[in-house]
Amino acid sequence: MMSVIQHAWVSFVLSVAETLILYWLCSNFLHRNPRPVSQYTVGILIYFIFQWVTYWFNAPLFSMCVFYCAFTMLVSCIFFTDSLRTKVLVAYLFVVLNYACKLLSAVLVRFLHNEPLPSEPNFLIQSPLAQMTACVLFFFFTLLFILCRNMRKSNKDNLYNAISFLVPSVILFITIQIFHMRNSVSHFYLEISGILFCSSMFLFYLVDDYAIINEESQKNMIADKLLTMQSSYYQKVEDSQREITSLRHDLKKHLHSLVVFLKAGQYVDALTYIEQIYESANGMKVPLTGGNSMVNILVNNAQQQAASCSVPLTANIMVPPELPVENVDLCIILGNLLDNALEACCRMGKGADRFIHTEIRCQKAFLIISISNSYNGQLRMEGNRYESIKIGEQYCGIGLSNVSTVIHKYNGDMKISHNNDVFTVSVMLPLVRR
C-alpha cells in the first residue's frame, strides 16, 4: 500500500500529465479565442483540480465519464473559436482515447502480474504503474495524431495514409492475439479497449476531415473576395485609361488656349488656366500597374478603402510579375496586414496624423513585405502574441494568426516592432521553396 504522501504525489503527477495532454491536443486541433490568458489559466486549473480529485479519491473509472465529457466540452466551447461540431469531436476524441489507454494499461499490467481482472469495470481501480502506463500511452497516441495531421498539412499523403491504415490494423491484431491468451473477463476488456482505440482513430479522421473542409471553405471565401477585387481593379484601370485618352484628346485644345493667353499678355489668366488643368489631372486616380497583378489588386483595394477613411496610403512596390506564392496565401498575408493597418489608423480619429506606408520588394532570394502605420499607442498582448482590440467581433485576433500560419507554410519569418506612434510588421518569404 502507498503512503498518503506517495498517493498524493502520484495523483498530482498524473493530473498534471493529463491536463497538459488536454491542453496539447486542443492547441493543435482548435483555435484559441481572444479571452485573456488569466481566464484560460483558470479553466485549465479547474480541470486539473477535477483530475486530481478523481485520482486522489480513486473515483471509479467509468462512473466519471459524464464529468470527463462535460469538462472537456466546457473547455473547448469557452476558450476556442471553432465550430461546435469540431469542438464536440475533439472533446470526444480526448475522452475516448483517455479511456482506451486506461483500459489497455490496466489489462497489460494485470496480465504481466498474473492478477485477475474484476468482472465489472466500476471496480477497475488502477495501480500507480497502470496509471503511469496509461499516461505514456495517452501521450504517445496524442503525439501520433498530431504528427499525422502535420504530415497531411505538409502534403505527405502517402505516409499519412500508410499510418492511418496501419495503426488501427496493428491495434486490432494485438487485441486479437492477446484475446486468445486470457480468460473471458480479459476478452471483455480487450474488446472494449480495441473498440475505443479504433473509435479514437475514427474521431481523429473526422476532426482532420472537418479541418480540411474548413480550410477549403476559407480558401473559397478568399477566392470570391479576390474575384470581386480583381473585377473592381480592372474596372478602375479601364476608367483610368479612358480619362488619360480624354486628357490626350483635349491636350491640343489646352495648349492652343494657353498660346492665345500668352500672346495677348494675359499671364494671370494663363496661370489660372494651367492650375485648373493641373487640378483636373491631379484628381485622376491611376491604379498601380506593372509587376505582380495580385499585389497591385490588393494594394489598390487597400488604397481605395484608405481614401474613403481619409487615410493616406503610400506604396513602394518592386516585384516581378510571377511570385512563388499562391494568390490565396498572398491575399491572407497582404490583405490582413493592410486591413489591420487601416483599422489602427481609423481608431486614431480624423484629427490625428494618420498614415500607412507599404513597401514590397524582392531582395536577394526573399520577398520582403513591410507595412508601417500610425496608431494610438494602445496594444493588447497575451504572452508573446498580439491580439486585436476590436470589440464585438467573433473572430478577434485571428488575422495575425492566419498570417503566421501562411508564413510558416513557406518557411518564412515575421517580425513586429513598434514605438509609441508607429507599428511595423515585416514579412520575409523565400522565393525558392525547398
Short mmCIF file of C-alpha atoms in Angstrom, two decimals:
data_model
loop_
_atom_site.label_atom_id
_atom_site.label_comp_id
_atom_site.label_asym_id
_atom_site.label_seq_id
_atom_site.Cartn_x
_atom_site.Cartn_y
_atom_site.Cartn_z
CA MET A 1 0.00 0.00 0.00
CA MET A 2 1.17 3.51 -0.79
CA SER A 3 1.55 6.10 1.92
CA VAL A 4 -0.59 9.22 1.85
CA ILE A 5 2.33 11.32 0.60
CA GLN A 6 3.12 8.85 -2.20
CA HIS A 7 -0.52 8.69 -3.19
CA ALA A 8 -0.78 12.50 -3.23
CA TRP A 9 2.38 12.76 -5.33
CA VAL A 10 1.23 10.15 -7.85
CA SER A 11 -2.18 11.85 -8.07
CA PHE A 12 -0.51 15.21 -8.65
CA VAL A 13 1.82 13.93 -11.40
CA LEU A 14 -0.97 12.08 -13.20
CA SER A 15 -3.29 15.09 -13.02
CA VAL A 16 -0.61 17.41 -14.40
CA ALA A 17 0.17 14.97 -17.22
CA GLU A 18 -3.46 14.52 -18.25
CA THR A 19 -4.15 18.27 -18.07
CA LEU A 20 -1.11 19.03 -20.23
CA ILE A 21 -2.21 16.42 -22.77
CA LEU A 22 -5.65 18.07 -22.97
CA TYR A 23 -4.01 21.46 -23.48
CA TRP A 24 -1.69 19.99 -26.11
CA LEU A 25 -4.48 18.27 -28.02
CA CYS A 26 -6.78 21.31 -28.01
CA SER A 27 -3.98 23.70 -29.00
CA ASN A 28 -3.18 21.60 -32.06
CA PHE A 29 -6.72 20.85 -33.23
CA LEU A 30 -8.60 24.01 -32.19
CA HIS A 31 -8.04 27.77 -32.44
CA ARG A 32 -7.88 29.96 -29.35
CA ASN A 33 -10.31 32.84 -28.95
CA PRO A 34 -9.15 36.22 -27.59
CA ARG A 35 -10.08 35.56 -23.97
CA PRO A 36 -7.37 36.74 -21.53
CA VAL A 37 -4.67 34.25 -20.62
CA SER A 38 -5.72 34.57 -16.98
CA GLN A 39 -9.17 33.14 -17.77
CA TYR A 40 -7.62 30.40 -19.87
CA THR A 41 -5.27 29.52 -17.00
CA VAL A 42 -8.17 29.38 -14.53
CA GLY A 43 -10.05 27.00 -16.82
CA ILE A 44 -7.05 24.68 -17.11
CA LEU A 45 -6.51 24.87 -13.34
CA ILE A 46 -10.14 23.87 -12.66
CA TYR A 47 -9.73 20.88 -14.97
CA PHE A 48 -6.51 19.95 -13.14
CA ILE A 49 -8.32 20.08 -9.79
CA PHE A 50 -11.07 17.86 -11.18
CA GLN A 51 -8.46 15.34 -12.33
CA TRP A 52 -6.59 15.45 -9.03
CA VAL A 53 -9.80 14.81 -7.06
CA THR A 54 -10.65 11.77 -9.20
CA TYR A 55 -7.17 10.32 -8.72
CA TRP A 56 -6.98 11.21 -5.02
CA PHE A 57 -10.30 9.59 -4.12
CA ASN A 58 -9.79 6.65 -6.51
CA ALA A 59 -13.01 7.51 -8.32
CA PRO A 60 -14.44 4.59 -10.35
CA LEU A 61 -13.18 4.66 -13.90
CA PHE A 62 -16.44 4.58 -15.83
CA SER A 63 -18.69 6.46 -13.43
CA MET A 64 -16.78 9.68 -14.21
CA CYS A 65 -17.33 9.51 -17.99
CA VAL A 66 -20.08 12.14 -17.93
CA PHE A 67 -17.86 14.53 -15.99
CA TYR A 68 -14.94 13.96 -18.37
CA CYS A 69 -17.15 14.81 -21.33
CA ALA A 70 -18.68 17.81 -19.57
CA PHE A 71 -15.35 19.35 -18.55
CA THR A 72 -13.65 18.84 -21.90
CA MET A 73 -16.69 20.23 -23.72
CA LEU A 74 -16.74 23.29 -21.45
CA VAL A 75 -13.03 23.94 -22.03
CA SER A 76 -13.37 23.63 -25.81
CA CYS A 77 -16.56 25.73 -26.02
CA ILE A 78 -15.41 28.55 -23.73
CA PHE A 79 -11.84 29.04 -24.92
CA PHE A 80 -11.86 28.14 -28.64
CA THR A 81 -13.49 29.64 -31.73
CA ASP A 82 -14.07 26.59 -33.94
CA SER A 83 -17.48 25.24 -34.92
CA LEU A 84 -19.48 23.35 -32.30
CA ARG A 85 -19.16 20.16 -34.35
CA THR A 86 -15.36 20.34 -34.30
CA LYS A 87 -15.30 21.11 -30.57
CA VAL A 88 -17.52 18.10 -29.80
CA LEU A 89 -15.35 15.80 -31.90
CA VAL A 90 -12.12 16.97 -30.26
CA ALA A 91 -13.65 16.61 -26.77
CA TYR A 92 -14.87 13.09 -27.53
CA LEU A 93 -11.54 12.20 -29.11
CA PHE A 94 -9.81 13.17 -25.86
CA VAL A 95 -12.25 11.23 -23.67
CA VAL A 96 -12.38 8.08 -25.82
CA LEU A 97 -8.60 7.96 -26.23
CA ASN A 98 -8.21 8.51 -22.48
CA TYR A 99 -10.39 5.53 -21.61
CA ALA A 100 -8.82 3.36 -24.30
CA CYS A 101 -5.36 3.95 -22.81
CA LYS A 102 -6.57 3.35 -19.25
CA LEU A 103 -8.27 0.10 -20.17
CA LEU A 104 -5.34 -1.21 -22.17
CA SER A 105 -2.79 -0.29 -19.50
CA ALA A 106 -4.89 -1.95 -16.78
CA VAL A 107 -5.16 -5.16 -18.80
CA LEU A 108 -1.45 -5.20 -19.67
CA VAL A 109 -0.25 -4.55 -16.11
CA ARG A 110 -2.57 -7.14 -14.58
CA PHE A 111 -1.65 -9.59 -17.33
CA LEU A 112 2.07 -9.18 -16.59
CA HIS A 113 1.48 -9.66 -12.84
CA ASN A 114 -0.99 -12.53 -13.32
CA GLU A 115 -3.66 -10.61 -11.43
CA PRO A 116 -7.35 -11.38 -12.06
CA LEU A 117 -9.49 -8.72 -13.69
CA PRO A 118 -12.71 -7.58 -11.99
CA SER A 119 -15.93 -8.67 -13.61
CA GLU A 120 -17.29 -5.09 -13.68
CA PRO A 121 -15.47 -2.01 -15.00
CA ASN A 122 -16.52 0.10 -11.99
CA PHE A 123 -14.08 -1.87 -9.84
CA LEU A 124 -11.16 -1.41 -12.22
CA ILE A 125 -9.20 0.95 -9.94
CA GLN A 126 -5.77 1.12 -11.46
CA SER A 127 -2.43 0.72 -9.72
CA PRO A 128 0.16 3.53 -9.96
CA LEU A 129 2.06 1.51 -12.58
CA ALA A 130 -1.07 1.11 -14.69
CA GLN A 131 -1.89 4.79 -14.31
CA MET A 132 1.61 5.82 -15.40
CA THR A 133 1.42 3.39 -18.32
CA ALA A 134 -1.91 4.90 -19.34
CA CYS A 135 -0.40 8.41 -19.37
CA VAL A 136 2.52 7.23 -21.51
CA LEU A 137 0.12 5.56 -23.97
CA PHE A 138 -2.08 8.66 -23.93
CA PHE A 139 0.91 10.87 -24.73
CA PHE A 140 2.11 8.50 -27.48
CA PHE A 141 -1.22 8.35 -29.30
CA THR A 142 -1.80 12.09 -28.96
CA LEU A 143 1.65 12.67 -30.46
CA LEU A 144 0.80 10.20 -33.23
CA PHE A 145 -2.40 12.08 -34.11
CA ILE A 146 -0.59 15.43 -34.16
CA LEU A 147 2.22 14.04 -36.32
CA CYS A 148 -0.33 12.54 -38.72
CA ARG A 149 -2.05 15.89 -39.08
CA ASN A 150 1.25 17.68 -39.67
CA MET A 151 2.06 15.10 -42.36
CA ARG A 152 -1.21 15.86 -44.08
CA LYS A 153 -0.55 19.61 -43.89
CA SER A 154 2.93 19.02 -45.35
CA ASN A 155 1.36 17.09 -48.26
CA LYS A 156 2.98 13.81 -47.18
CA ASP A 157 -0.13 11.94 -48.24
CA ASN A 158 1.43 8.52 -48.76
CA LEU A 159 2.95 8.39 -45.28
CA TYR A 160 -0.24 9.83 -43.78
CA ASN A 161 -2.39 7.17 -45.45
CA ALA A 162 0.01 4.38 -44.51
CA ILE A 163 -0.04 5.29 -40.82
CA SER A 164 -3.80 5.83 -40.92
CA PHE A 165 -4.35 2.24 -42.07
CA LEU A 166 -1.51 0.55 -40.20
CA VAL A 167 -2.21 1.84 -36.69
CA PRO A 168 -5.81 0.51 -36.41
CA SER A 169 -4.71 -2.76 -38.03
CA VAL A 170 -1.87 -3.23 -35.53
CA ILE A 171 -4.20 -2.40 -32.62
CA LEU A 172 -6.74 -4.98 -33.79
CA PHE A 173 -4.01 -7.58 -34.39
CA ILE A 174 -2.55 -7.16 -30.89
CA THR A 175 -6.03 -7.22 -29.36
CA ILE A 176 -6.91 -10.46 -31.16
CA GLN A 177 -3.60 -12.11 -30.21
CA ILE A 178 -3.97 -11.31 -26.51
CA PHE A 179 -7.64 -12.21 -26.72
CA HIS A 180 -6.73 -15.90 -27.07
CA MET A 181 -4.37 -15.89 -24.09
CA ARG A 182 -6.66 -14.92 -21.24
CA ASN A 183 -9.99 -15.72 -19.68
CA SER A 184 -13.37 -14.36 -20.71
CA VAL A 185 -13.09 -11.32 -18.44
CA SER A 186 -9.92 -10.16 -20.18
CA HIS A 187 -11.69 -10.80 -23.51
CA PHE A 188 -14.28 -8.23 -22.50
CA TYR A 189 -11.74 -5.58 -21.54
CA LEU A 190 -9.58 -6.18 -24.60
CA GLU A 191 -12.54 -5.96 -26.94
CA ILE A 192 -13.66 -2.71 -25.33
CA SER A 193 -10.11 -1.32 -25.43
CA GLY A 194 -9.69 -2.22 -29.10
CA ILE A 195 -13.04 -0.68 -29.99
CA LEU A 196 -12.15 2.51 -28.13
CA PHE A 197 -8.80 2.82 -29.89
CA CYS A 198 -10.42 2.32 -33.29
CA SER A 199 -13.09 4.85 -32.30
CA SER A 200 -10.31 7.28 -31.42
CA MET A 201 -8.80 6.86 -34.88
CA PHE A 202 -12.22 7.37 -36.45
CA LEU A 203 -12.76 10.55 -34.45
CA PHE A 204 -9.32 11.78 -35.47
CA TYR A 205 -10.18 11.24 -39.15
CA LEU A 206 -13.42 13.19 -38.66
CA VAL A 207 -11.65 16.07 -36.94
CA ASP A 208 -9.00 16.17 -39.65
CA ASP A 209 -11.58 15.98 -42.44
CA TYR A 210 -13.55 18.85 -40.92
CA ALA A 211 -10.32 20.82 -40.70
CA ILE A 212 -9.74 20.20 -44.42
CA ILE A 213 -13.31 21.27 -45.19
CA ASN A 214 -12.89 24.46 -43.15
CA GLU A 215 -9.60 25.25 -44.89
CA GLU A 216 -11.17 24.77 -48.31
CA SER A 217 -14.16 26.88 -47.27
CA GLN A 218 -11.87 29.70 -46.18
CA LYS A 219 -9.94 29.45 -49.45
CA ASN A 220 -13.19 29.65 -51.42
CA MET A 221 -14.26 32.73 -49.46
CA ILE A 222 -10.90 34.36 -50.11
CA ALA A 223 -11.07 33.39 -53.79
CA ASP A 224 -14.50 35.04 -54.06
CA LYS A 225 -13.12 38.15 -52.40
CA LEU A 226 -10.18 38.16 -54.82
CA LEU A 227 -12.52 37.89 -57.81
CA THR A 228 -14.50 40.88 -56.56
CA MET A 229 -11.35 42.93 -56.01
CA GLN A 230 -9.98 41.84 -59.38
CA SER A 231 -13.13 42.95 -61.17
CA SER A 232 -13.04 46.30 -59.36
CA TYR A 233 -9.34 46.73 -60.17
CA TYR A 234 -9.71 46.15 -63.90
CA GLN A 235 -12.72 48.49 -63.98
CA LYS A 236 -10.53 51.19 -62.42
CA VAL A 237 -7.77 50.51 -64.95
CA GLU A 238 -10.31 50.89 -67.75
CA ASP A 239 -11.71 54.12 -66.27
CA SER A 240 -8.20 55.49 -65.80
CA GLN A 241 -7.28 54.65 -69.38
CA ARG A 242 -10.42 56.41 -70.58
CA GLU A 243 -9.52 59.53 -68.58
CA ILE A 244 -5.98 59.54 -69.96
CA THR A 245 -7.31 59.18 -73.51
CA SER A 246 -9.69 62.08 -72.91
CA LEU A 247 -6.86 64.20 -71.50
CA ARG A 248 -4.68 63.47 -74.52
CA HIS A 249 -7.57 64.37 -76.80
CA ASP A 250 -8.04 67.74 -75.07
CA LEU A 251 -4.31 68.49 -74.75
CA LYS A 252 -4.11 70.22 -78.15
CA LYS A 253 -7.03 72.50 -77.24
CA HIS A 254 -5.46 73.34 -73.87
CA LEU A 255 -2.14 74.24 -75.48
CA HIS A 256 -3.88 76.41 -78.06
CA SER A 257 -5.76 78.29 -75.31
CA LEU A 258 -2.50 78.87 -73.42
CA VAL A 259 -0.82 80.25 -76.55
CA VAL A 260 -3.73 82.68 -77.02
CA PHE A 261 -3.47 83.90 -73.38
CA LEU A 262 0.30 84.35 -73.60
CA LYS A 263 0.21 86.19 -76.95
CA ALA A 264 -2.41 88.54 -75.52
CA GLY A 265 -0.23 89.16 -72.47
CA GLN A 266 -2.87 87.70 -70.16
CA TYR A 267 -0.33 85.94 -67.94
CA VAL A 268 -2.58 85.75 -64.88
CA ASP A 269 -5.32 84.08 -66.91
CA ALA A 270 -2.76 81.68 -68.39
CA LEU A 271 -1.51 80.75 -64.90
CA THR A 272 -5.08 80.23 -63.67
CA TYR A 273 -5.80 78.04 -66.68
CA ILE A 274 -2.67 75.93 -66.02
CA GLU A 275 -3.71 75.49 -62.38
CA GLN A 276 -7.14 74.29 -63.48
CA ILE A 277 -5.59 71.76 -65.85
CA TYR A 278 -3.23 70.61 -63.09
CA GLU A 279 -6.07 70.13 -60.61
CA SER A 280 -8.06 68.16 -63.16
CA ALA A 281 -5.09 65.89 -63.94
CA ASN A 282 -4.10 65.58 -60.29
CA GLY A 283 -7.58 64.32 -59.42
CA MET A 284 -7.14 61.30 -61.64
CA LYS A 285 -6.64 58.09 -59.65
CA VAL A 286 -4.35 55.87 -61.67
CA PRO A 287 -4.28 52.27 -60.38
CA LEU A 288 -0.97 50.53 -59.90
CA THR A 289 0.12 48.61 -62.96
CA GLY A 290 3.14 46.50 -63.78
CA GLY A 291 4.84 43.97 -61.55
CA ASN A 292 2.66 41.33 -59.94
CA SER A 293 -1.03 41.74 -60.74
CA MET A 294 -2.27 40.24 -57.44
CA VAL A 295 -0.09 42.61 -55.40
CA ASN A 296 -1.46 45.51 -57.47
CA ILE A 297 -5.05 44.40 -56.88
CA LEU A 298 -4.60 44.05 -53.12
CA VAL A 299 -2.77 47.36 -52.70
CA ASN A 300 -5.24 49.23 -54.93
CA ASN A 301 -8.13 47.84 -52.93
CA ALA A 302 -6.44 48.99 -49.72
CA GLN A 303 -5.81 52.44 -51.21
CA GLN A 304 -9.49 52.77 -52.09
CA GLN A 305 -10.56 51.82 -48.55
CA ALA A 306 -7.95 54.12 -47.02
CA ALA A 307 -9.08 57.03 -49.22
CA SER A 308 -12.67 56.56 -48.05
CA CYS A 309 -11.39 56.94 -44.46
CA SER A 310 -9.13 59.91 -45.33
CA VAL A 311 -6.00 57.90 -44.53
CA PRO A 312 -3.04 58.46 -46.88
CA LEU A 313 -1.55 55.18 -48.09
CA THR A 314 1.76 55.22 -49.95
CA ALA A 315 3.20 52.17 -51.68
CA ASN A 316 6.69 51.37 -52.92
CA ILE A 317 6.44 48.16 -54.93
CA MET A 318 9.20 46.47 -56.92
CA VAL A 319 8.34 42.83 -57.59
CA PRO A 320 8.44 40.59 -60.68
CA PRO A 321 5.24 39.54 -62.47
CA GLU A 322 5.50 35.98 -61.11
CA LEU A 323 5.89 35.12 -57.42
CA PRO A 324 6.17 31.62 -55.86
CA VAL A 325 3.27 32.42 -53.52
CA GLU A 326 -0.30 31.32 -54.16
CA ASN A 327 -2.77 34.15 -54.71
CA VAL A 328 -4.91 32.97 -51.78
CA ASP A 329 -1.89 33.00 -49.45
CA LEU A 330 -0.78 36.39 -50.74
CA CYS A 331 -4.28 37.69 -50.01
CA ILE A 332 -4.14 36.32 -46.45
CA ILE A 333 -0.76 37.93 -45.75
CA LEU A 334 -1.05 41.27 -47.51
CA GLY A 335 -4.81 41.63 -47.09
CA ASN A 336 -4.78 41.02 -43.32
CA LEU A 337 -1.77 43.28 -42.71
CA LEU A 338 -3.28 46.15 -44.71
CA ASP A 339 -6.67 45.68 -43.02
CA ASN A 340 -5.02 45.76 -39.58
CA ALA A 341 -3.07 48.90 -40.50
CA LEU A 342 -6.22 50.68 -41.71
CA GLU A 343 -8.17 49.69 -38.59
CA ALA A 344 -5.36 51.04 -36.39
CA CYS A 345 -5.41 54.36 -38.27
CA CYS A 346 -9.20 54.63 -38.10
CA ARG A 347 -9.11 54.25 -34.31
CA MET A 348 -6.96 57.40 -34.10
CA GLY A 349 -9.67 59.78 -35.26
CA LYS A 350 -9.59 62.20 -38.20
CA GLY A 351 -7.61 64.93 -36.43
CA ALA A 352 -4.57 62.74 -35.83
CA ASP A 353 -1.51 62.30 -38.03
CA ARG A 354 -2.53 59.09 -39.79
CA PHE A 355 -0.59 57.22 -42.45
CA ILE A 356 0.13 53.80 -43.93
CA HIS A 357 3.34 53.07 -45.78
CA THR A 358 3.70 49.83 -47.72
CA GLU A 359 6.95 48.51 -49.14
CA ILE A 360 7.06 45.29 -51.16
CA ARG A 361 10.28 44.28 -52.86
CA CYS A 362 12.45 41.33 -53.79
CA GLN A 363 15.84 41.32 -52.11
CA LYS A 364 18.28 38.57 -52.98
CA ALA A 365 16.28 35.34 -52.64
CA PHE A 366 13.46 36.74 -50.50
CA LEU A 367 10.19 38.59 -50.91
CA ILE A 368 10.06 41.40 -48.36
CA ILE A 369 6.74 42.89 -47.25
CA SER A 370 6.95 45.77 -44.78
CA ILE A 371 3.91 47.74 -43.62
CA SER A 372 4.19 50.67 -41.21
CA ASN A 373 1.22 52.59 -39.87
CA SER A 374 0.39 55.15 -37.25
CA TYR A 375 -1.64 54.01 -34.24
CA ASN A 376 -2.89 55.37 -30.93
CA GLY A 377 -0.29 53.57 -28.81
CA GLN A 378 -2.76 51.04 -27.43
CA LEU A 379 -1.73 47.39 -27.76
CA ARG A 380 -3.17 44.20 -26.40
CA MET A 381 -0.75 41.33 -25.87
CA GLU A 382 -1.35 37.86 -24.47
CA GLY A 383 2.07 36.44 -23.73
CA ASN A 384 4.11 36.98 -26.90
CA ARG A 385 1.03 37.20 -29.09
CA TYR A 386 -0.59 40.40 -30.34
CA GLU A 387 -4.38 40.45 -30.03
CA SER A 388 -6.94 42.62 -31.76
CA ILE A 389 -8.57 45.28 -29.59
CA LYS A 390 -11.76 45.31 -31.64
CA ILE A 391 -14.92 44.86 -29.59
CA GLY A 392 -17.88 42.70 -30.53
CA GLU A 393 -16.11 40.73 -33.26
CA GLN A 394 -16.47 36.95 -33.29
CA TYR A 395 -13.01 36.32 -34.69
CA CYS A 396 -10.90 38.97 -32.99
CA GLY A 397 -7.15 38.45 -33.22
CA ILE A 398 -7.42 35.78 -35.91
CA GLY A 399 -5.78 37.91 -38.66
CA LEU A 400 -2.18 37.79 -37.44
CA SER A 401 -2.64 34.13 -36.51
CA ASN A 402 -3.66 33.31 -40.10
CA VAL A 403 -0.72 35.35 -41.40
CA SER A 404 1.68 33.40 -39.17
CA THR A 405 0.24 30.10 -40.39
CA VAL A 406 0.79 31.02 -44.05
CA ILE A 407 4.28 32.36 -43.37
CA HIS A 408 5.17 29.09 -41.63
CA LYS A 409 3.89 27.21 -44.68
CA TYR A 410 6.51 28.96 -46.83
CA ASN A 411 9.27 28.68 -44.17
CA GLY A 412 9.24 32.44 -43.86
CA ASP A 413 9.60 34.84 -40.95
CA MET A 414 7.57 37.71 -39.48
CA LYS A 415 8.88 40.45 -37.21
CA ILE A 416 6.77 43.02 -35.36
CA SER A 417 8.15 46.26 -33.96
CA HIS A 418 6.52 49.38 -32.55
CA ASN A 419 7.08 52.57 -30.62
CA ASN A 420 4.53 54.96 -29.17
CA ASP A 421 3.36 56.16 -32.59
CA VAL A 422 4.32 53.69 -35.33
CA PHE A 423 3.53 49.98 -35.66
CA THR A 424 5.54 47.97 -38.21
CA VAL A 425 5.14 44.41 -39.47
CA SER A 426 7.83 42.91 -41.69
CA VAL A 427 7.41 39.60 -43.52
CA MET A 428 10.18 37.71 -45.29
CA LEU A 429 9.33 34.82 -47.63
CA PRO A 430 11.91 32.75 -49.53
CA LEU A 431 11.47 32.97 -53.29
CA VAL A 432 12.85 29.46 -53.73
CA ARG A 433 10.83 26.84 -51.82
CA ARG A 434 12.61 23.76 -50.54
#
